[in-house]
CSV table of C-alpha atoms in Angstrom, one decimal:
chain,number,residue,atom,x,y,z
A,1,MET,CA,20.9,135.1,196.7
A,2,ARG,CA,17.5,134.4,195.2
A,3,THR,CA,14.8,137.0,195.9
A,4,GLN,CA,11.1,137.6,195.3
A,5,LEU,CA,10.2,133.9,195.9
A,6,VAL,CA,6.7,134.9,197.1
A,7,GLU,CA,4.5,131.7,196.7
A,8,SER,CA,7.5,129.4,196.3
A,9,TYR,CA,9.0,130.6,199.7
A,10,LYS,CA,8.9,128.1,202.6
A,11,PRO,CA,9.2,129.1,206.3
A,12,SER,CA,11.6,126.1,206.7
A,13,LEU,CA,14.2,128.3,204.9
A,14,PHE,CA,14.6,130.1,208.3
A,15,LEU,CA,16.5,127.0,209.2
A,16,SER,CA,19.4,128.2,206.9
A,17,SER,CA,19.9,131.1,209.3
A,18,LEU,CA,19.4,128.9,212.3
A,19,GLY,CA,22.1,126.5,211.0
A,20,SER,CA,24.7,129.2,210.4
A,21,GLY,CA,24.0,130.6,213.8
A,22,GLY,CA,24.5,127.2,215.3
A,23,LEU,CA,27.8,126.8,213.5
A,24,ALA,CA,29.0,130.1,215.0
A,25,VAL,CA,28.1,128.8,218.4
A,26,SER,CA,29.8,125.5,217.8
A,27,PHE,CA,33.1,127.2,217.0
A,28,TYR,CA,32.8,129.4,220.1
A,29,LEU,CA,32.8,126.2,222.2
A,30,TYR,CA,36.5,125.6,221.4
A,31,LEU,CA,37.2,128.8,223.3
A,32,MET,CA,34.6,128.1,226.0
A,33,PHE,CA,36.1,124.7,226.9
A,34,MET,CA,39.7,125.1,226.1
A,35,ILE,CA,40.6,128.6,227.4
A,36,PRO,CA,40.6,129.0,231.2
A,37,HIS,CA,38.0,131.5,232.5
A,38,PRO,CA,38.1,130.9,236.3
A,39,THR,CA,36.3,134.2,237.3
A,40,ARG,CA,33.5,134.0,234.7
A,41,PRO,CA,31.1,131.3,233.6
A,42,MET,CA,32.0,131.8,229.9
A,43,ALA,CA,35.1,132.7,228.0
A,44,THR,CA,35.1,136.4,227.2
A,45,PHE,CA,37.3,139.0,225.5
A,46,GLU,CA,39.4,139.3,228.6
A,47,ASP,CA,40.1,135.6,228.7
A,48,ILE,CA,40.7,135.2,224.9
A,49,PHE,CA,42.7,138.3,224.0
A,50,PRO,CA,45.9,137.3,225.9
A,51,TYR,CA,46.0,134.1,223.8
A,52,VAL,CA,45.7,136.2,220.6
A,53,MET,CA,48.7,138.3,221.7
A,54,ARG,CA,51.0,135.4,222.5
A,55,GLY,CA,52.2,135.2,218.9
A,56,ASP,CA,52.6,131.4,218.8
A,57,PHE,CA,50.7,128.5,217.1
A,58,ILE,CA,48.0,128.7,219.7
A,59,SER,CA,47.4,132.3,218.8
A,60,LEU,CA,47.0,131.4,215.2
A,61,LEU,CA,44.4,128.7,216.1
A,62,VAL,CA,42.5,131.2,218.3
A,63,VAL,CA,42.5,133.9,215.5
A,64,ILE,CA,41.2,131.3,213.0
A,65,ASP,CA,38.5,130.2,215.3
A,66,LEU,CA,37.5,133.9,216.0
A,67,ALA,CA,37.3,134.5,212.2
A,68,ILE,CA,35.1,131.4,211.7
A,69,ILE,CA,32.8,132.5,214.5
A,70,LEU,CA,32.5,136.0,212.9
A,71,PHE,CA,31.9,134.5,209.4
A,72,PHE,CA,29.0,132.2,210.5
A,73,ALA,CA,27.5,134.9,212.8
A,74,LEU,CA,27.4,137.4,209.9
A,75,ALA,CA,26.0,134.6,207.6
A,76,HIS,CA,23.3,134.0,210.3
A,77,LEU,CA,22.3,137.7,210.4
A,78,ARG,CA,22.4,138.0,206.6
A,79,LEU,CA,20.2,134.9,206.1
A,80,LEU,CA,17.9,136.1,208.9
A,81,TRP,CA,17.4,139.4,207.1
A,82,TRP,CA,16.8,137.7,203.8
A,83,ASN,CA,14.2,135.3,205.4
A,84,ILE,CA,12.4,138.2,207.1
A,85,GLN,CA,12.1,140.0,203.8
A,86,GLU,CA,11.0,137.0,201.8
A,87,PHE,CA,8.5,135.9,204.6
A,88,SER,CA,6.9,139.4,204.5
A,89,LEU,CA,6.2,138.9,200.8
A,90,PHE,CA,5.0,135.3,201.4
A,91,LYS,CA,2.5,136.5,204.0
A,92,LYS,CA,0.7,138.5,201.3
A,93,SER,CA,0.3,135.4,199.0
A,94,GLU,CA,-2.4,132.8,198.7
A,95,ALA,CA,0.3,130.2,199.6
A,96,PHE,CA,0.4,131.6,203.1
A,97,THR,CA,-3.4,131.3,203.5
A,98,ARG,CA,-3.2,127.7,202.4
A,99,LEU,CA,-0.3,127.0,204.8
A,100,LYS,CA,-2.2,128.5,207.7
A,101,ASN,CA,-5.0,125.9,207.1
A,102,SER,CA,-2.8,122.9,206.6
A,103,PRO,CA,-0.6,120.7,208.8
A,104,GLU,CA,2.4,122.6,207.5
A,105,GLU,CA,1.4,125.6,209.6
A,106,VAL,CA,3.7,124.2,212.3
A,107,SER,CA,6.6,125.1,210.1
A,108,LEU,CA,6.1,128.8,211.2
A,109,MET,CA,7.7,127.7,214.5
A,110,ALA,CA,11.0,128.0,212.6
A,111,LEU,CA,10.7,131.8,213.1
A,112,PRO,CA,10.8,132.0,216.9
A,113,LEU,CA,13.3,129.2,216.9
A,114,THR,CA,15.6,131.3,214.7
A,115,TYR,CA,15.0,134.5,216.6
A,116,ALA,CA,16.0,132.7,219.9
A,117,MET,CA,19.2,131.6,218.2
A,118,THR,CA,19.9,135.2,217.2
A,119,VAL,CA,19.8,136.3,220.8
A,120,ASN,CA,22.4,133.6,221.6
A,121,VAL,CA,24.6,134.6,218.7
A,122,LEU,CA,24.6,138.3,219.7
A,123,PHE,CA,25.4,137.4,223.3
A,124,ILE,CA,28.4,135.4,222.1
A,125,LEU,CA,29.6,138.1,219.7
A,126,GLY,CA,29.4,140.6,222.5
A,127,GLY,CA,31.2,138.5,225.0
A,128,VAL,CA,34.0,137.5,222.6
A,129,PHE,CA,34.6,140.8,220.7
A,130,VAL,CA,33.5,143.6,223.1
A,131,PRO,CA,36.1,144.4,225.8
A,132,GLY,CA,34.7,144.8,229.3
A,133,LEU,CA,31.2,143.7,228.4
A,134,TRP,CA,31.1,141.2,231.2
A,135,SER,CA,31.5,144.0,233.8
A,136,VAL,CA,28.0,145.3,232.9
A,137,VAL,CA,26.4,141.9,232.1
A,138,GLU,CA,24.0,142.2,235.1
A,139,TYR,CA,22.4,145.1,233.2
A,140,LEU,CA,22.1,143.0,230.1
A,141,PHE,CA,20.5,140.0,231.7
A,142,PRO,CA,17.1,141.7,232.2
A,143,GLY,CA,17.2,142.7,228.5
A,144,ALA,CA,17.8,139.1,227.6
A,145,LEU,CA,14.9,138.0,229.7
A,146,ILE,CA,12.6,140.5,228.0
A,147,ALA,CA,13.8,139.4,224.5
A,148,PHE,CA,13.2,135.7,225.2
A,149,LEU,CA,9.8,136.5,226.8
A,150,ALA,CA,8.8,138.3,223.6
A,151,ILE,CA,10.0,135.4,221.5
A,152,GLY,CA,8.3,133.0,223.8
A,153,ILE,CA,4.9,134.8,223.5
A,154,TYR,CA,5.3,134.8,219.7
A,155,ALA,CA,6.0,131.1,219.7
A,156,LEU,CA,3.0,130.4,222.0
A,157,LYS,CA,0.8,132.5,219.6
A,158,ILE,CA,1.9,130.5,216.6
A,159,PHE,CA,1.6,127.1,218.3
A,160,GLY,CA,-1.7,128.0,220.0
A,161,ASP,CA,-3.2,128.9,216.6
A,162,TYR,CA,-1.9,125.7,215.0
A,163,PHE,CA,-2.7,123.2,217.8
A,164,SER,CA,-6.1,124.6,218.7
A,165,ARG,CA,-7.2,124.4,215.1
A,166,LEU,CA,-6.2,120.8,214.9
A,167,LEU,CA,-8.0,120.0,218.2
A,168,ALA,CA,-11.1,121.9,217.0
A,169,PHE,CA,-11.4,120.8,213.4
A,170,GLY,CA,-8.9,118.0,212.8
A,171,GLY,CA,-7.2,117.9,209.5
A,172,CYS,CA,-4.0,115.9,210.4
A,173,ASP,CA,-4.4,112.5,208.8
A,174,SER,CA,-2.2,109.5,209.5
A,175,LYS,CA,-0.2,109.9,206.3
A,176,SER,CA,0.7,113.6,206.8
A,177,ASN,CA,1.6,112.8,210.4
A,178,ALA,CA,4.0,110.0,209.5
A,179,ASN,CA,7.1,112.0,210.4
A,180,PHE,CA,8.6,114.0,213.2
A,181,SER,CA,8.3,117.4,211.4
A,182,LYS,CA,6.1,118.8,214.2
A,183,LEU,CA,9.1,118.5,216.5
A,184,ILE,CA,10.1,122.0,215.1
A,185,ALA,CA,7.7,123.4,217.7
A,186,VAL,CA,9.4,121.4,220.5
A,187,PHE,CA,12.8,122.6,219.2
A,188,ALA,CA,11.6,126.2,219.4
A,189,PHE,CA,10.3,125.8,223.0
A,190,SER,CA,13.6,124.1,223.9
A,191,MET,CA,15.7,127.0,222.4
A,192,ILE,CA,13.6,129.6,224.3
A,193,SER,CA,14.1,127.5,227.5
A,194,VAL,CA,17.9,127.3,227.2
A,195,GLY,CA,17.9,131.1,226.5
A,196,PHE,CA,16.1,131.8,229.8
A,197,ALA,CA,18.4,129.4,231.6
A,198,ALA,CA,21.4,131.5,230.8
A,199,PRO,CA,20.5,134.4,233.1
A,200,GLY,CA,19.1,131.8,235.5
A,201,ALA,CA,22.5,130.2,235.8
A,202,MET,CA,24.9,133.2,235.5
A,203,SER,CA,23.2,136.2,237.1
A,204,GLN,CA,24.4,137.3,240.6
A,205,SER,CA,20.9,138.7,241.2
A,206,LEU,CA,18.5,136.1,242.9
A,207,LEU,CA,15.5,137.8,241.3
A,208,VAL,CA,16.9,137.6,237.8
A,209,ASN,CA,18.1,134.1,238.6
A,210,ALA,CA,14.6,133.0,239.7
A,211,ILE,CA,12.8,134.6,236.8
A,212,GLY,CA,15.1,133.0,234.3
A,213,LEU,CA,14.8,129.6,235.9
A,214,PHE,CA,11.0,129.8,236.1
A,215,PHE,CA,10.5,130.6,232.5
A,216,SER,CA,13.2,128.1,231.5
A,217,ILE,CA,11.2,125.4,233.4
A,218,PHE,CA,8.0,126.6,231.8
A,219,PHE,CA,9.2,126.3,228.2
A,220,ALA,CA,11.1,123.1,229.0
A,221,ALA,CA,7.9,121.6,230.4
A,222,LEU,CA,6.1,122.5,227.1
A,223,ALA,CA,8.8,121.0,225.0
A,224,ILE,CA,8.9,117.7,226.9
A,225,THR,CA,5.1,117.4,227.1
A,226,PHE,CA,4.4,118.1,223.4
A,227,GLY,CA,7.6,116.3,222.4
A,228,LEU,CA,6.3,113.0,223.9
A,229,VAL,CA,2.9,113.5,222.2
A,230,ILE,CA,4.5,114.1,218.8
A,231,LEU,CA,7.0,111.2,219.1
A,232,VAL,CA,4.2,108.7,220.0
A,233,ALA,CA,1.7,110.0,217.4
A,234,GLY,CA,4.4,110.3,214.7
A,235,THR,CA,5.9,106.8,215.4
A,236,LYS,CA,2.4,105.2,215.3
A,237,SER,CA,1.7,106.9,211.9
A,238,MET,CA,5.1,105.9,210.5
A,239,ILE,CA,4.7,102.3,211.5
A,240,LYS,CA,1.4,102.3,209.6
A,241,GLU,CA,2.1,104.5,206.6
A,242,GLY,CA,5.9,104.6,206.3
A,243,ILE,CA,7.8,107.8,206.1
A,244,HIS,CA,7.9,110.1,203.0
A,245,PRO,CA,11.5,110.3,201.9
A,246,GLU,CA,11.5,114.2,201.9
A,247,THR,CA,10.4,114.3,205.6
A,248,SER,CA,12.8,111.5,206.8
A,249,VAL,CA,15.3,114.2,207.9
A,250,SER,CA,12.8,115.0,210.7
A,251,LEU,CA,13.9,111.8,212.5
A,252,TRP,CA,17.1,113.7,213.4
A,253,VAL,CA,15.4,116.7,214.9
A,254,ALA,CA,15.3,115.0,218.2
A,255,ILE,CA,19.2,115.3,218.4
A,256,PRO,CA,19.3,119.2,218.6
A,257,ILE,CA,16.3,119.1,221.0
A,258,LEU,CA,18.2,116.8,223.3
A,259,THR,CA,21.3,119.0,223.1
A,260,VAL,CA,19.4,122.1,224.0
A,261,LEU,CA,17.4,120.5,226.8
A,262,GLY,CA,20.6,118.9,228.1
A,263,ILE,CA,22.3,122.3,228.2
A,264,THR,CA,19.1,123.7,229.8
A,265,ALA,CA,19.3,121.1,232.5
A,266,THR,CA,23.0,121.8,233.1
A,267,ARG,CA,22.3,125.5,233.5
A,268,MET,CA,19.4,124.8,235.8
A,269,ILE,CA,21.5,122.6,238.0
A,270,HIS,CA,24.2,125.2,238.3
A,271,GLY,CA,21.6,128.0,238.7
A,272,PHE,CA,19.9,126.3,241.6
A,273,ALA,CA,23.2,125.3,243.2
A,274,HIS,CA,24.7,128.8,242.7
A,275,GLY,CA,21.7,131.0,243.3
A,276,PHE,CA,19.7,129.1,245.9
A,277,GLU,CA,22.1,126.8,247.7
A,278,HIS,CA,25.3,128.8,247.3
A,279,THR,CA,27.3,125.7,246.5
A,280,GLN,CA,28.6,123.8,243.5
A,281,ALA,CA,26.8,121.0,241.6
A,282,LYS,CA,28.1,117.5,242.2
A,283,PRO,CA,30.2,116.0,239.3
A,284,PHE,CA,28.2,112.7,239.3
A,285,ILE,CA,25.0,114.6,238.4
A,286,GLY,CA,26.7,116.0,235.2
A,287,PHE,CA,28.0,112.5,234.4
A,288,ILE,CA,24.5,111.0,234.6
A,289,LEU,CA,22.8,113.8,232.7
A,290,ALA,CA,25.4,113.9,229.9
A,291,SER,CA,25.4,110.1,229.5
A,292,LEU,CA,21.6,110.0,229.3
A,293,ILE,CA,21.4,112.7,226.7
A,294,PHE,CA,24.3,111.4,224.7
A,295,SER,CA,22.8,107.8,224.7
A,296,LEU,CA,19.5,109.1,223.4
A,297,GLN,CA,21.2,111.1,220.7
A,298,LEU,CA,23.2,108.0,219.5
A,299,MET,CA,19.9,106.1,219.3
A,300,PHE,CA,18.1,108.7,217.3
A,301,GLY,CA,21.2,109.3,215.1
A,302,TYR,CA,21.6,105.6,214.3
A,303,LEU,CA,17.9,104.9,213.6
A,304,GLY,CA,17.4,108.1,211.6
A,305,TYR,CA,20.5,107.3,209.5
A,306,LYS,CA,19.3,103.8,208.7
A,307,VAL,CA,15.8,105.1,207.6
A,308,MET,CA,17.3,107.9,205.5
A,309,LYS,CA,19.6,105.5,203.8
A,310,LYS,CA,16.8,103.1,203.0
A,311,VAL,CA,14.6,105.9,201.4
A,312,GLY,CA,17.6,107.5,199.6
A,313,TYR,CA,17.4,110.8,201.4
A,314,PHE,CA,21.1,111.7,201.2
A,315,GLU,CA,21.4,110.7,197.5
A,316,ARG,CA,18.3,112.7,196.5
A,317,PHE,CA,18.0,115.7,198.7
A,318,ILE,CA,21.6,116.4,199.9
A,319,TRP,CA,24.0,115.3,197.1
A,320,GLY,CA,21.4,114.9,194.4
A,321,GLU,CA,19.4,117.6,192.5
A,322,GLU,CA,16.0,117.3,194.2
A,323,LYS,CA,15.2,120.4,196.2
A,324,SER,CA,13.5,120.6,199.6
A,325,ALA,CA,13.5,123.7,201.9
A,326,SER,CA,13.3,121.4,204.9
A,327,SER,CA,16.8,119.9,204.0
A,328,PHE,CA,18.3,122.7,206.0
A,329,ALA,CA,17.0,120.8,209.1
A,330,ILE,CA,19.9,118.4,208.6
A,331,ILE,CA,22.4,121.1,209.7
A,332,CYS,CA,20.9,121.3,213.2
A,333,PRO,CA,21.7,117.6,214.2
A,334,GLY,CA,25.3,118.0,212.9
A,335,VAL,CA,25.8,121.1,215.0
A,336,ALA,CA,24.0,119.7,218.0
A,337,PHE,CA,26.0,116.5,218.0
A,338,PHE,CA,29.3,118.4,218.1
A,339,VAL,CA,28.0,120.8,220.7
A,340,PHE,CA,26.8,118.2,223.1
A,341,GLY,CA,30.0,116.2,222.4
A,342,MET,CA,31.9,119.1,224.0
A,343,PHE,CA,29.5,119.2,226.9
A,344,PHE,CA,29.8,115.4,227.4
A,345,LEU,CA,33.6,115.7,227.3
A,346,SER,CA,33.4,118.4,230.0
A,347,LEU,CA,30.7,117.0,232.2
A,348,ALA,CA,31.2,113.3,232.0
A,349,LEU,CA,34.9,112.9,231.4
A,350,LEU,CA,36.8,116.0,232.6
A,351,SER,CA,34.8,117.1,235.6
A,352,PRO,CA,35.0,113.7,237.4
A,353,GLY,CA,38.7,113.4,236.5
A,354,ILE,CA,38.3,110.4,234.2
A,355,ILE,CA,40.6,111.9,231.6
A,356,ALA,CA,43.0,114.9,231.7
A,357,PRO,CA,42.5,118.1,229.7
A,358,PHE,CA,44.6,118.1,226.4
A,359,SER,CA,45.8,114.5,226.9
A,360,LEU,CA,45.9,112.0,224.1
A,361,PRO,CA,42.5,110.5,225.1
A,362,TYR,CA,41.0,114.0,225.2
A,363,PHE,CA,42.0,114.7,221.6
A,364,LEU,CA,41.1,111.2,220.4
A,365,PHE,CA,37.6,111.7,221.8
A,366,LEU,CA,37.2,114.9,219.9
A,367,ILE,CA,38.0,113.5,216.5
A,368,PRO,CA,34.6,112.1,215.6
A,369,PHE,CA,32.8,115.3,216.8
A,370,VAL,CA,35.2,117.6,214.8
A,371,ALA,CA,34.6,115.3,211.8
A,372,VAL,CA,30.9,115.7,212.1
A,373,GLN,CA,31.3,119.5,212.5
A,374,LEU,CA,33.4,119.7,209.3
A,375,LEU,CA,30.9,117.5,207.4
A,376,THR,CA,28.1,119.7,208.5
A,377,ILE,CA,29.9,122.8,207.0
A,378,ILE,CA,30.3,120.9,203.7
A,379,VAL,CA,26.5,120.0,203.7
A,380,PHE,CA,25.6,123.6,204.6
A,381,LYS,CA,27.6,124.9,201.6
A,382,ARG,CA,26.0,122.3,199.3
A,383,LEU,CA,22.4,123.2,200.4
A,384,TYR,CA,23.1,127.0,200.3
A,385,GLU,CA,24.3,126.7,196.7
A,386,LYS,CA,21.4,124.4,195.7
A,387,LEU,CA,18.5,126.2,197.4
A,388,LEU,CA,19.5,129.9,198.0
A,389,ALA,CA,22.3,131.0,195.7
A,390,ALA,CA,21.2,133.1,192.7
C-alpha cells in the first residue's frame, strides 16, 4: 500500500476501511438469516459450527462464507490501521489546517463512522468464531455501550466544531453545497445509533436495554434532523448550480443511511417489545417499516444513478483513470442495498408468511441483491488498486 501521503491524504480514505467492514457484515447476514438460531437473536459459533461439521455441500458453502467474512474483516482492520497512521501524519501538515477551515471539514466524520463499524465487525467476529462467547455477552454489552459512547462524543466534537464554525462565520457557498457530501455526518450518527440499539434490543438487563435505547434514539434524532436539513439545502443548491461530477456519488449516501436507520428502528421495536412489554413485535410493523425504507432506497438509487450517468461518474472515477478519495463512498450503497434486501426479505416477506424460506421465490428475490453484492466487491477491488495499492 502507498504510505507517507501526508498532504495528499484525504480523510475520505477511511471509507475504504468502512467498505471492507461492511462487506464482512454483509456476508455474515447469510448465516444470520439462513441458519436457525432459536435461542439467540443472532447466529453464533454454537449455531454455525454444526453446519460446518456436516460434511456436505451446505458445509462447503458455510466454510466459504466464513472465509470471506474473515478476509474482509482483516482487510477492514488493516485499512483502519493504515488510515490511522496516514491521518496522524496528515494532521501535522498545512493541508489539515486548510481542511479544518473549509467545507471539507465535515469529511472528518468518516473517522467516527469507521470506528463504529469496527465495533460491529469485532462483535460479529467474536460471535462467529469464539465458542461460548454468547454465554458471557451480558458482560460485553456494557463495554459496547462505553465504546459507542466514546465514539459518539468524538463524533459530536467533530461535528460541533464544523457546524458551529459555519453558523458563526459562514463559508459554505451555494456551489460547494451542491451535493450531499455532508450526509457523511448523518451516516456517522446513524451508525452510532444502530450500535447502541444492539444492546438495547438484545440485553436481558432492563438497565442496559434502556441505556442502549436512549442513546440510540438520541443519535437517530440527530441523524434525522440534520439529514433533513442537508437534503433540503443540498437539493436547493444542486437545482441552482448543478452537481460537480466528482461529488455526484454523494447522491447515493442516503442508501446506507436508510439501511442503518431501518435496522435501528427494527432493533428499537424488538427492544421495547422484549424489554418493556415482554412480548413480540407484530409482523405488520416490520412489513410497513421495511417497505418504507426499501421504497426510499429505490428512489435515491434510481435518481442517483441517472445523475451519475449524465455526468459520466462511472466512466471517469470508477472504471476510468481519474482518482478521487471519495470514490470509496460508492461501496457503502452497494453493501447497504444488499444488507437491507436481506432485512426486507425477513421482515416483509418471511415473517408475515408471504413466501416460504428457501423456496423458489425466496431465491429469485435474492438474485438482484447478490448481484449487487458481487458488483460491489469488483468495484472495491478496482478502487483499492487505483487509489491505495503501491
